[in-house]
CSV table of C-alpha atoms and ligand atoms in Angstrom, one decimal:
chain,number,residue,atom,x,y,z
A,1,MET,CA,-24.7,18.0,-1.5
A,2,ALA,CA,-21.0,17.4,-2.0
A,3,LYS,CA,-19.3,17.0,-5.4
A,4,GLN,CA,-18.2,13.4,-5.8
A,5,LEU,CA,-14.5,13.1,-6.7
A,6,LEU,CA,-14.7,10.0,-8.9
A,7,GLY,CA,-11.8,7.6,-9.3
A,8,LYS,CA,-13.0,6.6,-12.7
A,9,GLU,CA,-12.6,10.1,-14.1
A,10,VAL,CA,-9.1,10.4,-12.8
A,11,VAL,CA,-8.3,6.9,-14.1
A,12,ALA,CA,-9.6,7.8,-17.6
A,13,ALA,CA,-7.2,10.8,-17.7
A,14,LEU,CA,-4.3,8.8,-16.2
A,15,ASN,CA,-4.8,5.9,-18.6
A,16,GLU,CA,-4.6,8.2,-21.6
A,17,ARG,CA,-1.2,9.4,-20.5
A,18,ILE,CA,0.0,5.8,-19.7
A,19,MET,CA,-1.2,4.5,-23.1
A,20,ALA,CA,0.7,7.3,-24.8
A,21,GLY,CA,3.8,6.3,-22.8
A,22,VAL,CA,3.4,2.7,-23.8
A,23,ALA,CA,3.0,3.6,-27.5
A,24,GLU,CA,6.3,5.6,-27.4
A,25,LEU,CA,8.1,2.7,-25.8
A,26,LYS,CA,6.7,0.2,-28.2
A,27,GLU,CA,8.0,2.3,-31.1
A,28,LYS,CA,11.5,1.6,-29.6
A,29,GLY,CA,10.7,-2.1,-29.3
A,30,VAL,CA,10.2,-2.0,-25.6
A,31,THR,CA,7.1,-3.5,-23.8
A,32,PRO,CA,6.9,-2.3,-20.2
A,33,ALA,CA,6.4,-5.2,-17.9
A,34,LEU,CA,5.5,-5.7,-14.2
A,35,GLY,CA,6.7,-8.6,-12.1
A,36,ILE,CA,4.3,-9.7,-9.4
A,37,VAL,CA,5.8,-11.5,-6.4
A,38,ARG,CA,3.2,-13.2,-4.3
A,39,VAL,CA,3.7,-15.5,-1.3
A,40,GLY,CA,0.5,-17.6,-0.6
A,41,GLU,CA,-3.1,-17.0,-1.7
A,42,ARG,CA,-4.5,-14.3,0.6
A,43,GLU,CA,-7.8,-13.1,-0.8
A,44,ASP,CA,-6.9,-9.4,-0.6
A,45,ASP,CA,-3.6,-10.0,-2.5
A,46,LEU,CA,-5.5,-12.0,-5.1
A,47,SER,CA,-8.1,-9.3,-5.5
A,48,TYR,CA,-5.5,-6.5,-5.9
A,49,GLU,CA,-3.5,-8.8,-8.3
A,50,ARG,CA,-6.7,-9.3,-10.5
A,51,GLY,CA,-7.2,-5.5,-10.6
A,52,ALA,CA,-3.5,-4.9,-11.5
A,53,THR,CA,-3.3,-7.5,-14.2
A,54,LYS,CA,-6.6,-6.4,-15.7
A,55,ARG,CA,-5.3,-2.8,-15.8
A,56,CYS,CA,-2.0,-3.9,-17.3
A,57,GLU,CA,-3.8,-5.8,-20.1
A,58,LYS,CA,-6.0,-2.8,-20.8
A,59,LEU,CA,-3.0,-0.5,-21.1
A,60,GLY,CA,-0.7,-2.7,-23.0
A,61,VAL,CA,1.7,-3.4,-20.1
A,62,ALA,CA,2.9,-7.0,-19.8
A,63,PHE,CA,3.1,-8.8,-16.5
A,64,GLU,CA,4.7,-12.0,-15.1
A,65,LYS,CA,3.7,-13.7,-11.8
A,66,PHE,CA,6.2,-15.2,-9.4
A,67,VAL,CA,4.1,-17.2,-6.9
A,68,LEU,CA,5.6,-19.0,-3.9
A,69,PRO,CA,3.8,-21.2,-1.4
A,70,ALA,CA,2.8,-19.6,2.0
A,71,ASP,CA,5.4,-21.8,3.7
A,72,CYS,CA,8.3,-21.0,1.4
A,73,THR,CA,11.7,-20.4,2.9
A,74,GLN,CA,13.5,-17.0,3.1
A,75,GLU,CA,16.1,-18.5,0.7
A,76,ASP,CA,13.4,-19.3,-1.9
A,77,LEU,CA,12.0,-15.8,-1.7
A,78,MET,CA,15.4,-14.1,-1.9
A,79,LYS,CA,16.1,-16.2,-5.0
A,80,THR,CA,12.9,-15.0,-6.6
A,81,ILE,CA,13.8,-11.3,-5.8
A,82,ASP,CA,17.2,-11.9,-7.3
A,83,GLU,CA,15.5,-13.4,-10.4
A,84,VAL,CA,13.2,-10.5,-10.9
A,85,ASN,CA,16.1,-8.0,-10.3
A,86,LYS,CA,18.1,-9.6,-13.0
A,87,ASN,CA,15.3,-10.2,-15.5
A,88,ASP,CA,15.7,-7.5,-18.2
A,89,ARG,CA,12.1,-8.0,-19.4
A,90,ILE,CA,10.7,-6.8,-16.1
A,91,HIS,CA,10.8,-3.0,-15.4
A,92,GLY,CA,8.9,-2.8,-12.1
A,93,VAL,CA,8.1,-5.2,-9.3
A,94,LEU,CA,5.1,-5.5,-7.0
A,95,ILE,CA,5.7,-7.5,-3.8
A,96,PHE,CA,2.6,-8.3,-1.8
A,97,ARG,CA,2.9,-7.5,1.8
A,98,PRO,CA,2.6,-8.2,4.6
A,99,LEU,CA,4.6,-11.4,4.0
A,100,PRO,CA,3.9,-14.4,6.2
A,101,LYS,CA,5.4,-13.9,9.7
A,102,HIS,CA,8.2,-16.4,9.3
A,103,LEU,CA,9.8,-14.3,6.5
A,104,ASP,CA,12.1,-11.3,7.0
A,105,GLU,CA,10.3,-8.5,5.1
A,106,ALA,CA,13.0,-5.9,5.7
A,107,ALA,CA,15.6,-8.2,4.0
A,108,VAL,CA,13.3,-8.7,1.0
A,109,ILE,CA,12.7,-4.9,0.6
A,110,LYS,CA,16.4,-4.3,0.9
A,111,ALA,CA,17.2,-6.8,-1.8
A,112,LEU,CA,14.8,-5.3,-4.3
A,113,ASP,CA,16.5,-3.3,-7.1
A,114,PRO,CA,15.5,0.3,-6.3
A,115,GLU,CA,15.1,1.1,-10.0
A,116,LYS,CA,12.3,-1.5,-10.1
A,117,ASP,CA,10.6,-0.3,-6.9
A,118,VAL,CA,7.4,0.8,-8.6
A,119,ASP,CA,5.4,0.3,-5.4
A,120,GLY,CA,7.6,2.7,-3.5
A,121,ILE,CA,8.7,0.4,-0.6
A,122,THR,CA,12.5,0.8,-0.5
A,123,ASP,CA,14.4,3.3,1.5
A,124,GLY,CA,15.5,5.0,-1.6
A,125,SER,CA,11.9,5.6,-2.7
A,126,MET,CA,11.1,7.0,0.8
A,127,VAL,CA,14.1,9.4,0.5
A,128,GLY,CA,12.6,10.5,-2.8
A,129,VAL,CA,9.3,11.3,-1.1
A,130,PHE,CA,10.7,12.9,2.0
A,131,ALA,CA,13.4,15.0,0.1
A,132,GLY,CA,10.8,15.9,-2.6
A,133,THR,CA,13.1,14.5,-5.4
A,134,ASN,CA,12.4,12.0,-8.2
A,135,GLN,CA,14.5,9.2,-6.6
A,136,GLY,CA,12.6,5.9,-6.8
A,137,PHE,CA,8.8,5.9,-7.0
A,138,PRO,CA,6.3,7.3,-4.4
A,139,PRO,CA,4.0,4.8,-2.8
A,140,CYS,CA,1.0,4.4,-5.1
A,141,THR,CA,-1.8,5.1,-2.7
A,142,PRO,CA,-0.8,8.6,-1.5
A,143,GLN,CA,0.2,9.4,-5.0
A,144,ALA,CA,-3.4,8.4,-6.1
A,145,CYS,CA,-4.7,11.0,-3.5
A,146,MET,CA,-2.5,13.6,-5.2
A,147,GLU,CA,-3.7,12.6,-8.7
A,148,ILE,CA,-7.3,13.1,-7.5
A,149,LEU,CA,-6.5,16.6,-6.2
A,150,ASP,CA,-4.7,17.5,-9.4
A,151,HIS,CA,-7.3,16.1,-11.7
A,152,TYR,CA,-10.1,18.1,-10.0
A,153,GLY,CA,-8.0,21.3,-10.0
A,154,ILE,CA,-7.7,21.5,-6.2
A,155,ASP,CA,-4.9,23.9,-5.5
A,156,CYS,CA,-3.2,23.0,-2.2
A,157,THR,CA,-1.1,26.2,-2.0
A,158,GLY,CA,-1.6,27.9,1.3
A,159,LYS,CA,-4.4,25.5,2.3
A,160,LYS,CA,-4.5,23.7,5.7
A,161,ALA,CA,-4.4,20.0,5.2
A,162,VAL,CA,-5.0,17.3,7.8
A,163,VAL,CA,-3.9,13.7,7.3
A,164,VAL,CA,-5.4,11.1,9.6
A,165,GLY,CA,-3.0,8.3,9.9
A,166,ARG,CA,0.8,8.1,10.1
A,167,SER,CA,1.7,4.8,8.4
A,168,LEU,CA,4.7,4.7,6.2
A,169,VAL,CA,2.6,3.4,3.4
A,170,VAL,CA,-0.1,6.1,3.3
A,171,GLY,CA,-0.2,8.8,6.1
A,172,LYS,CA,3.5,10.0,6.3
A,173,PRO,CA,4.1,10.1,2.5
A,174,ALA,CA,0.7,11.7,1.9
A,175,ALA,CA,1.8,14.5,4.4
A,176,MET,CA,5.1,15.0,2.6
A,177,MET,CA,3.4,15.2,-0.8
A,178,LEU,CA,0.9,17.8,0.5
A,179,ILE,CA,3.8,19.8,1.9
A,180,LYS,CA,5.4,19.6,-1.6
A,181,LYS,CA,2.1,21.0,-2.9
A,182,ASN,CA,2.6,24.0,-0.5
A,183,ALA,CA,-0.1,23.0,1.9
A,184,THR,CA,0.4,23.5,5.7
A,185,VAL,CA,0.0,20.0,7.1
A,186,THR,CA,-1.0,18.4,10.4
A,187,VAL,CA,-0.9,14.7,10.9
A,188,CYS,CA,-3.3,13.0,13.3
A,189,HIS,CA,-3.0,9.6,14.9
A,190,THR,CA,-4.5,7.6,17.9
A,191,ARG,CA,-2.8,9.9,20.4
A,192,THR,CA,-4.1,13.1,18.9
A,193,VAL,CA,-6.1,15.1,21.4
A,194,ASP,CA,-9.5,16.5,20.3
A,195,MET,CA,-9.2,15.2,16.7
A,196,PRO,CA,-12.7,16.6,15.7
A,197,SER,CA,-11.4,20.2,16.3
A,198,VAL,CA,-8.1,19.5,14.5
A,199,VAL,CA,-9.8,18.0,11.5
A,200,LYS,CA,-12.5,20.8,11.3
A,201,GLU,CA,-9.6,23.3,10.9
A,202,ALA,CA,-8.5,21.7,7.6
A,203,ASP,CA,-9.4,22.8,4.1
A,204,ILE,CA,-8.3,19.4,2.8
A,205,VAL,CA,-8.7,16.2,4.8
A,206,VAL,CA,-7.0,12.9,3.8
A,207,VAL,CA,-8.2,10.0,6.0
A,208,ALA,CA,-6.1,6.8,6.2
A,209,ALA,CA,-6.9,5.3,9.6
A,210,GLY,CA,-8.0,1.8,8.7
A,211,ARG,CA,-11.1,2.2,10.9
A,212,ALA,CA,-14.6,2.2,9.2
A,213,GLY,CA,-16.4,5.5,9.6
A,214,VAL,CA,-13.9,7.0,12.1
A,215,VAL,CA,-14.5,10.5,10.7
A,216,ASP,CA,-18.0,11.6,10.6
A,217,ASP,CA,-19.9,15.0,10.4
A,218,THR,CA,-18.8,15.9,13.9
A,219,TYR,CA,-15.2,16.3,12.5
A,220,LEU,CA,-16.2,18.1,9.3
A,221,ARG,CA,-17.6,21.5,8.1
A,222,GLU,CA,-18.7,23.0,4.9
A,223,GLY,CA,-16.1,23.9,2.3
A,224,GLN,CA,-13.8,20.9,3.0
A,225,ILE,CA,-12.3,18.5,0.4
A,226,VAL,CA,-12.3,15.0,1.8
A,227,ILE,CA,-10.1,12.2,0.4
A,228,ASP,CA,-11.1,8.8,1.9
A,229,VAL,CA,-8.3,6.2,1.6
A,230,GLY,CA,-9.9,3.6,3.8
A,231,ILE,CA,-11.0,0.2,2.5
A,232,ASN,CA,-13.0,-1.7,5.1
A,233,VAL,CA,-15.8,-4.2,5.0
A,234,ASN,CA,-18.9,-3.2,7.1
A,235,ALA,CA,-21.2,-5.4,9.1
A,236,GLU,CA,-23.4,-6.0,6.0
A,237,GLY,CA,-20.3,-7.2,4.1
A,238,LYS,CA,-20.1,-4.1,1.9
A,239,LEU,CA,-17.0,-2.1,1.2
A,240,CYS,CA,-16.8,1.2,3.0
A,241,GLY,CA,-14.2,3.9,3.8
A,242,ASP,CA,-12.7,5.5,6.9
A,243,VAL,CA,-15.2,8.4,6.5
A,244,ASP,CA,-18.9,7.9,7.3
A,245,TYR,CA,-19.9,8.9,3.8
A,246,ALA,CA,-23.7,9.3,4.6
A,247,LYS,CA,-23.0,11.8,7.4
A,248,ALA,CA,-20.0,13.5,5.7
A,249,GLU,CA,-21.5,14.0,2.2
A,250,PRO,CA,-24.2,16.5,3.1
A,251,VAL,CA,-21.7,18.7,5.0
A,252,VAL,CA,-18.5,19.0,2.9
A,253,GLU,CA,-17.8,20.5,-0.5
A,254,ALA,CA,-16.3,17.4,-2.2
A,255,ILE,CA,-15.5,13.9,-1.2
A,256,THR,CA,-14.2,10.6,-2.7
A,257,PRO,CA,-16.7,7.6,-2.5
A,258,VAL,CA,-15.6,4.1,-1.4
A,259,PRO,CA,-15.6,2.1,-3.5
A,260,GLY,CA,-15.0,4.2,-6.6
A,261,GLY,CA,-12.5,6.7,-5.2
A,262,VAL,CA,-8.8,6.3,-4.3
A,263,GLY,CA,-8.6,2.5,-4.8
A,264,SER,CA,-9.1,2.4,-8.5
A,265,VAL,CA,-6.7,5.3,-9.1
A,266,THR,CA,-4.0,3.4,-7.1
A,267,THR,CA,-3.9,0.6,-9.7
A,268,SER,CA,-3.3,3.0,-12.6
A,269,VAL,CA,-0.6,4.8,-10.6
A,270,LEU,CA,1.2,1.5,-10.2
A,271,VAL,CA,0.9,0.7,-13.9
A,272,GLY,CA,2.1,4.3,-14.7
A,273,HIS,CA,5.1,3.7,-12.5
A,274,VAL,CA,6.0,0.6,-14.6
A,275,VAL,CA,5.9,2.6,-17.7
A,276,GLU,CA,8.0,5.3,-16.1
A,277,ALA,CA,10.5,2.7,-15.0
A,278,ALA,CA,10.8,1.3,-18.5
A,279,ARG,CA,11.2,4.9,-19.8
A,280,ARG,CA,14.0,5.6,-17.4
A,281,LYS,CA,15.8,2.4,-18.4
A,282,ASN,CA,15.4,3.1,-22.1
A,283,GLY,CA,16.4,6.8,-22.0
B,1,NAP,P1,-2.2,1.4,9.3
B,1,NAP,O1,-0.8,1.0,9.0
B,1,NAP,O2,-3.1,0.5,10.2
B,1,NAP,O3,-2.2,2.8,9.9
B,1,NAP,C1,-3.4,3.5,10.4
B,1,NAP,C2,-3.0,4.8,11.0
B,1,NAP,O4,-4.2,5.5,11.4
B,1,NAP,C3,-2.0,4.8,12.2
B,1,NAP,O5,-1.1,5.8,12.1
B,1,NAP,C4,-3.0,5.0,13.4
B,1,NAP,O6,-2.5,5.7,14.5
B,1,NAP,C5,-4.1,5.8,12.7
B,1,NAP,N1,-5.4,5.6,13.4
B,1,NAP,C6,-6.0,4.5,13.6
B,1,NAP,N2,-7.2,4.7,14.2
B,1,NAP,C7,-7.3,6.0,14.5
B,1,NAP,C8,-8.2,6.8,15.1
B,1,NAP,N3,-9.3,6.3,15.7
B,1,NAP,N4,-7.9,8.2,15.2
B,1,NAP,C9,-6.8,8.7,14.7
B,1,NAP,N5,-5.9,7.9,14.0
B,1,NAP,C10,-6.1,6.6,13.9
B,1,NAP,O7,-3.1,1.6,8.0
B,1,NAP,P2,-2.6,2.0,6.5
B,1,NAP,O8,-1.9,0.9,5.9
B,1,NAP,O9,-2.0,3.4,6.5
B,1,NAP,O10,-4.0,2.1,5.8
B,1,NAP,C11,-5.0,3.0,6.1
B,1,NAP,C12,-6.3,2.7,5.4
B,1,NAP,O11,-6.0,2.8,4.0
B,1,NAP,C13,-6.8,1.3,5.6
B,1,NAP,O12,-8.2,1.3,5.6
B,1,NAP,C14,-6.4,0.5,4.3
B,1,NAP,O13,-7.2,-0.5,4.0
B,1,NAP,C15,-6.4,1.7,3.3
B,1,NAP,N6,-5.6,1.5,2.2
B,1,NAP,C16,-6.1,1.8,0.9
B,1,NAP,C17,-5.4,1.7,-0.2
B,1,NAP,C18,-6.0,2.1,-1.5
B,1,NAP,O14,-5.4,1.8,-2.6
B,1,NAP,N7,-7.1,2.8,-1.5
B,1,NAP,C19,-4.0,1.2,-0.1
B,1,NAP,C20,-3.4,1.0,1.2
B,1,NAP,C21,-4.3,1.1,2.3
B,1,NAP,P3,-1.2,5.2,15.4
B,1,NAP,O15,0.0,5.3,14.5
B,1,NAP,O16,-1.3,6.0,16.6
B,1,NAP,O17,-1.6,3.7,15.6
């Protein structure tokens, strides 16, 4: 039976550090604040927003919502970005994406003040991740994976890691972060040949494919650490990951459940970035 790598345990430790940071800033008269820019009312955006605002409230971080209608113009959205950039009360900005198709997402990302890029979407933040420096902020989800590994004392040095997925949001930055932790990393995608053999070679497996249950016991072996980034809804309407948990769990050494794994940690990582942005601004 595998050890469960539980998001709530990682969140509890992260939250303590975040609250200490908030207390330090409050002593200087600074309340860290998140600006949330949302276009339209997509249910997944609203659900993430509820989680983020609840976590902010719990940790003493303020938030302000900037909501535009789904049919807003590019000009309206650019004005909002300008407003949050210039707003001194706001230290970090979360922009829900994907934006509706009529909007130019690249222009919006380019307009965002890199110092407020707590969700790690600007080119500057990507440079930070790929160069292994502290420029900008890393995307929250792959950082949440690293926080889980760190919390459970999983040393990546010299280990073989396989990342399934090569998106700019999860797969590629996760691979770079694992390299920074001295793992030897292979990235799989839809053109990978004989993925089960490749994944079986790994000591640490991070799965971010966006396909429910795409990795099962035929990809896995004993002794592996499995981090499941996927969030999918199965035929019964229940949340499930990209790993077939029922088949994987009896085989591997440790695994994150879905729900209860990476997702909840991501929210605390975001709030932690807001606090760090406020700290950077207030020396
Ligand atoms: P994405 O942009 O759709 O990218 C998926 C990647 O997986 C692509 O690189 C794709 O390969 C690869 N892939 C898809 N099917 C595959 C297969 N059968 N075999 C091997 N590779 C395959 O997705 P994403 O944004 O990275 O998100 C990945 C998952 O993480 C989703 O389930 C998403 O809901 C979840 N997610 C979770 C959080 C969180 O906080 N927990 C946050 C963000 C995303 P190609 O490049 O060849 O197409």
